[in-house]
Amino acid sequence: MNHQLKLAEVVFSKIDAGLMLQNQARAEQLAFLRSLPLFNHFDEALLERETASLRESVFSAGQTVYPQGEHLETAVIVITGSIALSLSSEDGKEVIVRELLPGDIFGEIELITGAITRCEASAPTATRVLRLTRRVFERLLDDHMFTRKLLLRVCSQVREILDFTETTSLYTLETRLARLLIKLCDQEGRNVDDGILIDRPISQSVIGQMINASRPKINLQMRRWHLAEFIRVQGSRITILDPDALNDLSRPMR
C-alpha cells in the first residue's frame, strides 16, 4: 500500500509540474502578444480567449517554414529568430526580398486573399513562431482596431517592397550595400568601443541575396571598405566604424 501511495505521489507531482510549465508557457505567450502593437489594445480576458488555440512551432536553421506556391491555413508570428522571404529563378539564383524579425507576421495576406504564397519562407537561424489559424485570424478581423493596425502593417510592407525594388533596380552595388548595412545597424546594431557591431552573424552570400549581387562583388566591395576603415569584417561579423561614410554612400548621385 505504501508503495502504491508513493507511486501516486510521484505521478501527481509530475502532473503538477507539467501544468506549471504549461501555465508558465501560456503566460509568456500572452506577455509576448501584449507587447506587440497588433494586440496591445485587447484587454487581458479578451486576448486570452481569442488566442487560446495558438500553438508554438520551432524551426531549425535552414528549414522551410512555407514553400513557394503554398495555400496557407495558418499565419505565423515570429517570436525569436527570423524568417527570410525569397524568390528563386529557374537557374537557381535566389533573392531575399524581405526579412521578418521578432514581432513580424507572415501569411496574413494569403489568409485574406486566398492567394498562394509568392515567396518561400525559410528560417536562416533557429526560429520560434506562433501559429495563427484561419479561424482565429478571421475572428480577430472582426475587431476594428486590429484590422486597422493590420492594414497599416500591410501598407508598410508594400512600401518596403517598393524600396527594395527601387534600390536593386536603379542603384549601384555600393549604394545598395551601404543601405543594407545601415538598415542592419538600425535593426540589430550594438555599440562597441570603436563603432557599431551588427549583432548577428551574416554571410556574404546572404548579403548578396539581400541586395541582388554576387558574392565575389560583395567580397570585393567589403574589402575596399575594410581597408578604408569604414567597416571591420571578422568572419561573419561586421562592425561599422564610420557610419557617416556609409550614410554618404547610401545617397545615390542624382
CSV table of C-alpha atoms in Angstrom, one decimal:
chain,number,residue,atom,x,y,z
A,1,MET,CA,0.0,0.0,0.0
A,2,ASN,CA,2.8,2.4,0.9
A,3,HIS,CA,4.5,1.6,-2.4
A,4,GLN,CA,1.2,2.5,-4.3
A,5,LEU,CA,0.9,5.7,-2.4
A,6,LYS,CA,4.4,6.8,-3.2
A,7,LEU,CA,3.9,5.9,-6.8
A,8,ALA,CA,0.7,8.0,-6.9
A,9,GLU,CA,2.5,10.9,-5.3
A,10,VAL,CA,5.2,10.7,-7.9
A,11,VAL,CA,2.6,10.7,-10.7
A,12,PHE,CA,0.6,13.6,-9.3
A,13,SER,CA,3.8,15.5,-8.7
A,14,LYS,CA,4.8,15.1,-12.4
A,15,ILE,CA,1.3,16.2,-13.5
A,16,ASP,CA,1.5,19.3,-11.3
A,17,ALA,CA,4.9,20.1,-12.7
A,18,GLY,CA,3.6,19.7,-16.3
A,19,LEU,CA,0.7,22.0,-15.5
A,20,MET,CA,3.0,24.6,-14.0
A,21,LEU,CA,5.2,24.5,-17.2
A,22,GLN,CA,2.1,24.9,-19.4
A,23,ASN,CA,0.8,27.8,-17.4
A,24,GLN,CA,4.2,29.5,-17.5
A,25,ALA,CA,4.4,29.0,-21.2
A,26,ARG,CA,1.0,30.4,-21.7
A,27,ALA,CA,1.8,33.4,-19.5
A,28,GLU,CA,4.9,34.1,-21.5
A,29,GLN,CA,2.9,33.8,-24.8
A,30,LEU,CA,0.3,36.3,-23.6
A,31,ALA,CA,3.0,38.7,-22.4
A,32,PHE,CA,4.7,38.5,-25.8
A,33,LEU,CA,1.4,39.2,-27.6
A,34,ARG,CA,0.6,42.1,-25.4
A,35,SER,CA,4.0,43.6,-26.3
A,36,LEU,CA,3.0,43.7,-30.0
A,37,PRO,CA,1.2,46.7,-31.5
A,38,LEU,CA,-1.3,44.4,-33.2
A,39,PHE,CA,-2.6,43.0,-29.9
A,40,ASN,CA,-1.8,45.6,-27.2
A,41,HIS,CA,-5.2,47.2,-27.3
A,42,PHE,CA,-7.0,44.0,-26.3
A,43,ASP,CA,-8.0,43.6,-22.6
A,44,GLU,CA,-6.4,40.6,-20.9
A,45,ALA,CA,-9.5,38.4,-20.8
A,46,LEU,CA,-10.4,39.0,-24.4
A,47,LEU,CA,-6.8,38.4,-25.6
A,48,GLU,CA,-6.6,35.2,-23.6
A,49,ARG,CA,-9.9,33.9,-25.0
A,50,GLU,CA,-9.2,34.9,-28.6
A,51,THR,CA,-5.7,33.4,-28.7
A,52,ALA,CA,-6.2,30.3,-26.6
A,53,SER,CA,-5.7,28.0,-29.5
A,54,LEU,CA,-2.4,29.5,-30.7
A,55,ARG,CA,0.4,26.9,-30.8
A,56,GLU,CA,4.2,27.4,-31.0
A,57,SER,CA,6.4,25.8,-33.6
A,58,VAL,CA,10.2,25.7,-33.8
A,59,PHE,CA,12.3,25.7,-37.0
A,60,SER,CA,16.0,24.9,-37.2
A,61,ALA,CA,18.4,26.9,-39.3
A,62,GLY,CA,17.8,26.4,-43.0
A,63,GLN,CA,14.4,24.8,-42.5
A,64,THR,CA,11.4,25.8,-44.7
A,65,VAL,CA,8.5,27.5,-42.9
A,66,TYR,CA,6.3,27.7,-46.0
A,67,PRO,CA,7.3,26.7,-49.6
A,68,GLN,CA,6.6,29.0,-52.5
A,69,GLY,CA,3.2,28.2,-54.1
A,70,GLU,CA,1.5,27.1,-50.9
A,71,HIS,CA,-2.1,27.6,-49.9
A,72,LEU,CA,-2.0,28.6,-46.3
A,73,GLU,CA,-4.3,27.8,-43.5
A,74,THR,CA,-2.2,29.5,-40.8
A,75,ALA,CA,-0.2,32.7,-40.5
A,76,VAL,CA,2.9,32.8,-38.2
A,77,ILE,CA,4.2,35.5,-35.8
A,78,VAL,CA,8.0,35.4,-35.2
A,79,ILE,CA,8.9,35.1,-31.5
A,80,THR,CA,12.6,34.7,-31.8
A,81,GLY,CA,15.0,34.3,-34.8
A,82,SER,CA,13.9,35.4,-38.2
A,83,ILE,CA,12.2,34.4,-41.4
A,84,ALA,CA,13.6,35.2,-44.9
A,85,LEU,CA,11.2,35.6,-47.8
A,86,SER,CA,12.9,34.7,-51.0
A,87,LEU,CA,12.3,34.3,-54.7
A,88,SER,CA,14.2,31.8,-56.8
A,89,SER,CA,14.8,31.7,-60.6
A,90,GLU,CA,14.9,28.6,-62.8
A,91,ASP,CA,18.7,28.7,-62.8
A,92,GLY,CA,18.9,28.6,-59.0
A,93,LYS,CA,19.5,32.3,-58.4
A,94,GLU,CA,17.9,33.4,-55.1
A,95,VAL,CA,16.9,36.9,-53.9
A,96,ILE,CA,15.8,37.7,-50.3
A,97,VAL,CA,13.0,40.3,-50.7
A,98,ARG,CA,12.2,40.7,-47.0
A,99,GLU,CA,13.4,39.6,-43.6
A,100,LEU,CA,10.9,39.1,-40.8
A,101,LEU,CA,12.1,39.7,-37.2
A,102,PRO,CA,10.5,39.1,-33.8
A,103,GLY,CA,7.0,40.5,-33.7
A,104,ASP,CA,6.5,40.4,-37.5
A,105,ILE,CA,3.7,38.3,-39.1
A,106,PHE,CA,3.7,36.3,-42.3
A,107,GLY,CA,0.7,34.8,-44.1
A,108,GLU,CA,-1.9,37.3,-43.3
A,109,ILE,CA,-2.3,38.5,-46.9
A,110,GLU,CA,-2.7,34.9,-48.1
A,111,LEU,CA,-5.3,34.2,-45.4
A,112,ILE,CA,-7.2,37.3,-46.5
A,113,THR,CA,-7.0,36.9,-50.3
A,114,GLY,CA,-6.8,33.1,-50.6
A,115,ALA,CA,-3.8,33.5,-52.9
A,116,ILE,CA,-0.8,31.1,-52.8
A,117,THR,CA,2.5,32.2,-51.3
A,118,ARG,CA,4.6,34.1,-53.8
A,119,CYS,CA,7.8,33.7,-51.8
A,120,GLU,CA,9.4,30.8,-50.0
A,121,ALA,CA,9.6,31.5,-46.2
A,122,SER,CA,12.6,29.9,-44.5
A,123,ALA,CA,14.4,30.2,-41.2
A,124,PRO,CA,18.1,31.4,-41.6
A,125,THR,CA,18.6,30.7,-37.9
A,126,ALA,CA,16.8,28.7,-35.2
A,127,THR,CA,13.4,30.4,-35.1
A,128,ARG,CA,10.3,30.1,-32.9
A,129,VAL,CA,6.9,31.2,-34.2
A,130,LEU,CA,3.3,31.3,-33.0
A,131,ARG,CA,0.8,29.8,-35.5
A,132,LEU,CA,-2.4,31.8,-36.1
A,133,THR,CA,-5.1,29.6,-37.6
A,134,ARG,CA,-7.5,30.9,-40.2
A,135,ARG,CA,-10.4,30.6,-37.8
A,136,VAL,CA,-8.7,32.7,-35.1
A,137,PHE,CA,-7.4,35.2,-37.7
A,138,GLU,CA,-10.9,35.8,-39.1
A,139,ARG,CA,-12.3,36.3,-35.6
A,140,LEU,CA,-9.6,38.9,-34.9
A,141,LEU,CA,-10.5,40.7,-38.1
A,142,ASP,CA,-13.9,41.5,-36.5
A,143,ASP,CA,-12.0,43.8,-34.2
A,144,HIS,CA,-11.9,47.2,-35.8
A,145,MET,CA,-8.6,48.3,-34.2
A,146,PHE,CA,-6.9,45.0,-35.0
A,147,THR,CA,-7.9,45.4,-38.7
A,148,ARG,CA,-6.8,49.0,-38.8
A,149,LYS,CA,-3.3,48.1,-37.4
A,150,LEU,CA,-3.0,45.2,-39.7
A,151,LEU,CA,-3.8,47.4,-42.7
A,152,LEU,CA,-1.0,49.8,-41.6
A,153,ARG,CA,1.4,46.9,-41.4
A,154,VAL,CA,0.5,45.7,-44.9
A,155,CYS,CA,1.0,49.3,-46.2
A,156,SER,CA,4.4,49.4,-44.6
A,157,GLN,CA,5.3,46.1,-46.2
A,158,VAL,CA,4.3,47.4,-49.6
A,159,ARG,CA,6.5,50.4,-49.0
A,160,GLU,CA,9.3,48.2,-48.0
A,161,ILE,CA,9.0,46.1,-51.2
A,162,LEU,CA,8.9,49.2,-53.3
A,163,ASP,CA,12.0,50.5,-51.6
A,164,PHE,CA,13.7,47.1,-52.3
A,165,THR,CA,12.6,47.2,-56.0
A,166,GLU,CA,13.9,50.8,-56.4
A,167,THR,CA,17.2,50.1,-54.7
A,168,THR,CA,18.0,46.8,-56.6
A,169,SER,CA,16.8,48.2,-59.9
A,170,LEU,CA,18.3,51.7,-60.0
A,171,TYR,CA,21.3,52.0,-57.7
A,172,THR,CA,24.9,50.8,-57.8
A,173,LEU,CA,26.1,47.9,-55.6
A,174,GLU,CA,28.0,50.4,-53.4
A,175,THR,CA,24.8,52.3,-52.6
A,176,ARG,CA,22.8,49.1,-52.1
A,177,LEU,CA,25.3,47.6,-49.8
A,178,ALA,CA,25.6,50.8,-47.8
A,179,ARG,CA,21.8,51.0,-47.4
A,180,LEU,CA,21.7,47.4,-46.2
A,181,LEU,CA,24.4,47.8,-43.6
A,182,ILE,CA,22.7,50.9,-42.3
A,183,LYS,CA,19.4,49.1,-42.1
A,184,LEU,CA,21.0,46.1,-40.2
A,185,CYS,CA,22.6,48.6,-37.8
A,186,ASP,CA,19.2,50.2,-37.1
A,187,GLN,CA,17.6,46.8,-36.5
A,188,GLU,CA,20.4,44.9,-34.7
A,189,GLY,CA,23.2,47.3,-34.0
A,190,ARG,CA,25.1,47.3,-30.7
A,191,ASN,CA,27.5,50.0,-29.6
A,192,VAL,CA,31.1,48.7,-29.1
A,193,ASP,CA,34.3,50.6,-28.3
A,194,ASP,CA,35.1,51.7,-31.8
A,195,GLY,CA,31.8,51.5,-33.7
A,196,ILE,CA,28.5,49.7,-34.1
A,197,LEU,CA,28.5,45.9,-34.2
A,198,ILE,CA,25.8,44.2,-36.3
A,199,ASP,CA,24.9,41.8,-33.6
A,200,ARG,CA,24.2,38.7,-35.7
A,201,PRO,CA,26.4,36.5,-38.0
A,202,ILE,CA,25.6,37.2,-41.6
A,203,SER,CA,27.5,35.6,-44.6
A,204,GLN,CA,28.5,37.5,-47.7
A,205,SER,CA,26.3,35.0,-49.7
A,206,VAL,CA,23.2,36.1,-47.7
A,207,ILE,CA,24.2,39.7,-48.1
A,208,GLY,CA,24.3,39.2,-51.9
A,209,GLN,CA,20.9,37.6,-51.8
A,210,MET,CA,19.5,40.6,-49.9
A,211,ILE,CA,20.7,43.2,-52.4
A,212,ASN,CA,20.7,41.0,-55.6
A,213,ALA,CA,24.5,40.9,-56.1
A,214,SER,CA,27.1,38.1,-56.5
A,215,ARG,CA,29.3,37.0,-53.6
A,216,PRO,CA,32.6,38.0,-55.3
A,217,LYS,CA,31.4,41.5,-55.9
A,218,ILE,CA,30.2,41.8,-52.2
A,219,ASN,CA,33.5,40.5,-51.1
A,220,LEU,CA,35.5,43.0,-53.2
A,221,GLN,CA,33.4,46.0,-52.0
A,222,MET,CA,33.6,45.0,-48.4
A,223,ARG,CA,37.4,44.5,-48.6
A,224,ARG,CA,37.7,48.1,-50.0
A,225,TRP,CA,35.6,49.5,-47.1
A,226,HIS,CA,37.6,47.4,-44.7
A,227,LEU,CA,40.9,48.9,-46.0
A,228,ALA,CA,39.3,52.4,-45.9
A,229,GLU,CA,38.3,51.7,-42.2
A,230,PHE,CA,34.7,52.2,-42.9
A,231,ILE,CA,33.9,48.8,-41.6
A,232,ARG,CA,35.7,45.8,-39.9
A,233,VAL,CA,34.9,42.3,-41.1
A,234,GLN,CA,35.8,39.4,-38.9
A,235,GLY,CA,34.4,36.2,-40.3
A,236,SER,CA,30.6,36.6,-40.5
A,237,ARG,CA,30.6,39.6,-38.1
A,238,ILE,CA,30.6,43.2,-39.3
A,239,THR,CA,31.4,46.3,-37.3
A,240,ILE,CA,30.5,49.7,-38.7
A,241,LEU,CA,33.5,52.0,-37.9
A,242,ASP,CA,32.4,55.1,-39.9
A,243,PRO,CA,28.6,55.4,-40.0
A,244,ASP,CA,28.8,58.9,-41.6
A,245,ALA,CA,30.8,57.5,-44.6
A,246,LEU,CA,28.2,54.8,-45.1
A,247,ASN,CA,25.4,57.3,-44.9
A,248,ASP,CA,27.0,59.4,-47.5
A,249,LEU,CA,27.4,56.3,-49.8
A,250,SER,CA,23.8,55.3,-49.3
A,251,ARG,CA,22.6,58.5,-51.0
A,252,PRO,CA,22.8,57.9,-54.8
A,253,MET,CA,24.0,60.5,-57.1
A,254,ARG,CA,21.2,62.3,-59.0
